[in-house]
Amino acid sequence: SGVYFFRFTVGTESESFSSGAILYKNKQQVINIFTHDRNGKLRHYSSGAVLQLEKGDTVQLKLETDYQIYDDEHNHNMFSGFMLFTM
């Protein structure tokens, strides 16, 4: 049990699809980022959240249906988390 910080960044570069991601705790949406910017330029969007977690809780990052993210050898996407303190 403890309090954790999670951060995620998604990259987008397309003229044909929208990009975005949703952070979930135990299948419940916590925060999201979306873009409908379809100009083909590489852009990065970031967000984060502080969550209190108990043993057995799950945290995951998902793409919305019909959304995509862009990546290449430069690793434009990131998902990380770390404990701030125990409870």
PDB file of C-alpha atoms in Angstrom:
ATOM      1  CA  SER A   1       0.000   0.000   0.000  1.00  0.00           C
ATOM      2  CA  GLY A   2       1.210   3.450  -0.835  1.00  0.00           C
ATOM      3  CA  VAL A   3       0.892   6.606  -2.870  1.00  0.00           C
ATOM      4  CA  TYR A   4       2.315   6.489  -6.400  1.00  0.00           C
ATOM      5  CA  PHE A   5       3.009   8.971  -9.162  1.00  0.00           C
ATOM      6  CA  PHE A   6       2.325   7.895 -12.772  1.00  0.00           C
ATOM      7  CA  ARG A   7       3.260   9.829 -15.886  1.00  0.00           C
ATOM      8  CA  PHE A   8       2.676   9.111 -19.548  1.00  0.00           C
ATOM      9  CA  THR A   9       3.519  10.727 -22.865  1.00  0.00           C
ATOM     10  CA  VAL A  10       2.146   9.842 -26.291  1.00  0.00           C
ATOM     11  CA  GLY A  11       3.419  10.901 -29.675  1.00  0.00           C
ATOM     12  CA  THR A  12       1.250  11.679 -32.666  1.00  0.00           C
ATOM     13  CA  GLU A  13       2.153  12.244 -36.309  1.00  0.00           C
ATOM     14  CA  SER A  14      -0.667  11.539 -38.709  1.00  0.00           C
ATOM     15  CA  GLU A  15      -3.124  13.093 -41.089  1.00  0.00           C
ATOM     16  CA  SER A  16      -5.478  10.112 -40.851  1.00  0.00           C
ATOM     17  CA  PHE A  17      -6.070   9.241 -37.185  1.00  0.00           C
ATOM     18  CA  SER A  18      -6.587  10.727 -33.736  1.00  0.00           C
ATOM     19  CA  SER A  19      -4.225   9.974 -30.873  1.00  0.00           C
ATOM     20  CA  GLY A  20      -4.652   9.596 -27.160  1.00  0.00           C
ATOM     21  CA  ALA A  21      -4.447   7.383 -24.109  1.00  0.00           C
ATOM     22  CA  ILE A  22      -6.383   6.765 -20.899  1.00  0.00           C
ATOM     23  CA  LEU A  23      -4.917   5.944 -17.475  1.00  0.00           C
ATOM     24  CA  TYR A  24      -7.011   3.427 -15.512  1.00  0.00           C
ATOM     25  CA  LYS A  25      -6.969   2.303 -11.889  1.00  0.00           C
ATOM     26  CA  ASN A  26      -8.862  -0.953 -11.393  1.00  0.00           C
ATOM     27  CA  LYS A  27     -10.773  -0.516 -14.675  1.00  0.00           C
ATOM     28  CA  GLN A  28     -11.870   2.985 -13.649  1.00  0.00           C
ATOM     29  CA  GLN A  29     -10.766   5.937 -15.781  1.00  0.00           C
ATOM     30  CA  VAL A  30      -8.504   8.359 -13.901  1.00  0.00           C
ATOM     31  CA  ILE A  31      -7.238  10.787 -16.549  1.00  0.00           C
ATOM     32  CA  ASN A  32      -6.886  10.965 -20.325  1.00  0.00           C
ATOM     33  CA  ILE A  33      -5.188  12.878 -23.087  1.00  0.00           C
ATOM     34  CA  PHE A  34      -6.505  13.082 -26.644  1.00  0.00           C
ATOM     35  CA  THR A  35      -5.704  14.998 -29.771  1.00  0.00           C
ATOM     36  CA  HIS A  36      -7.587  15.393 -33.005  1.00  0.00           C
ATOM     37  CA  ASP A  37      -4.738  17.417 -34.539  1.00  0.00           C
ATOM     38  CA  ARG A  38      -4.312  15.832 -37.959  1.00  0.00           C
ATOM     39  CA  ASN A  39      -1.709  18.075 -39.534  1.00  0.00           C
ATOM     40  CA  GLY A  40       0.984  15.403 -39.822  1.00  0.00           C
ATOM     41  CA  LYS A  41       3.460  17.186 -37.526  1.00  0.00           C
ATOM     42  CA  LEU A  42       5.085  15.261 -34.694  1.00  0.00           C
ATOM     43  CA  ARG A  43       3.647  16.361 -31.361  1.00  0.00           C
ATOM     44  CA  HIS A  44       3.881  15.015 -27.820  1.00  0.00           C
ATOM     45  CA  TYR A  45       1.191  15.115 -25.160  1.00  0.00           C
ATOM     46  CA  SER A  46       1.803  14.293 -21.486  1.00  0.00           C
ATOM     47  CA  SER A  47      -0.194  13.848 -18.337  1.00  0.00           C
ATOM     48  CA  GLY A  48       0.185  12.353 -14.894  1.00  0.00           C
ATOM     49  CA  ALA A  49      -1.625  11.410 -11.714  1.00  0.00           C
ATOM     50  CA  VAL A  50      -0.969  10.662  -8.065  1.00  0.00           C
ATOM     51  CA  LEU A  51      -2.852   7.541  -6.929  1.00  0.00           C
ATOM     52  CA  GLN A  52      -3.294   5.809  -3.612  1.00  0.00           C
ATOM     53  CA  LEU A  53      -2.958   2.069  -4.246  1.00  0.00           C
ATOM     54  CA  GLU A  54      -3.661  -0.962  -2.111  1.00  0.00           C
ATOM     55  CA  LYS A  55      -2.360  -4.493  -2.586  1.00  0.00           C
ATOM     56  CA  GLY A  56      -4.080  -5.993  -5.644  1.00  0.00           C
ATOM     57  CA  ASP A  57      -4.878  -2.676  -7.340  1.00  0.00           C
ATOM     58  CA  THR A  58      -3.991  -2.443 -11.031  1.00  0.00           C
ATOM     59  CA  VAL A  59      -2.890   0.546 -13.095  1.00  0.00           C
ATOM     60  CA  GLN A  60      -2.839   0.483 -16.882  1.00  0.00           C
ATOM     61  CA  LEU A  61      -2.662   2.743 -19.881  1.00  0.00           C
ATOM     62  CA  LYS A  62      -5.008   2.040 -22.815  1.00  0.00           C
ATOM     63  CA  LEU A  63      -5.704   3.446 -26.239  1.00  0.00           C
ATOM     64  CA  GLU A  64      -9.259   4.506 -26.986  1.00  0.00           C
ATOM     65  CA  THR A  65     -10.979   2.475 -29.735  1.00  0.00           C
ATOM     66  CA  ASP A  66      -9.867   3.659 -33.196  1.00  0.00           C
ATOM     67  CA  TYR A  67      -7.073   5.815 -31.726  1.00  0.00           C
ATOM     68  CA  GLN A  68      -3.382   5.262 -32.399  1.00  0.00           C
ATOM     69  CA  ILE A  69      -0.039   6.536 -31.167  1.00  0.00           C
ATOM     70  CA  TYR A  70       3.079   7.160 -33.207  1.00  0.00           C
ATOM     71  CA  ASP A  71       6.506   5.762 -32.421  1.00  0.00           C
ATOM     72  CA  ASP A  72       9.778   5.046 -34.149  1.00  0.00           C
ATOM     73  CA  GLU A  73      13.393   4.367 -33.153  1.00  0.00           C
ATOM     74  CA  HIS A  74      13.347   7.583 -31.058  1.00  0.00           C
ATOM     75  CA  ASN A  75      10.823   6.200 -28.515  1.00  0.00           C
ATOM     76  CA  HIS A  76       8.234   8.989 -28.428  1.00  0.00           C
ATOM     77  CA  ASN A  77       5.921   7.220 -25.962  1.00  0.00           C
ATOM     78  CA  MET A  78       6.504   6.702 -22.263  1.00  0.00           C
ATOM     79  CA  PHE A  79       4.672   5.265 -19.261  1.00  0.00           C
ATOM     80  CA  SER A  80       6.302   5.263 -15.848  1.00  0.00           C
ATOM     81  CA  GLY A  81       5.423   5.247 -12.186  1.00  0.00           C
ATOM     82  CA  PHE A  82       7.076   5.237  -8.813  1.00  0.00           C
ATOM     83  CA  MET A  83       6.121   5.126  -5.151  1.00  0.00           C
ATOM     84  CA  LEU A  84       6.091   8.457  -3.304  1.00  0.00           C
ATOM     85  CA  PHE A  85       5.537   6.951   0.154  1.00  0.00           C
ATOM     86  CA  THR A  86       4.095   3.894   1.877  1.00  0.00           C
ATOM     87  CA  MET A  87       0.832   3.843   3.811  1.00  0.00           C
TER      88      MET A  87
END
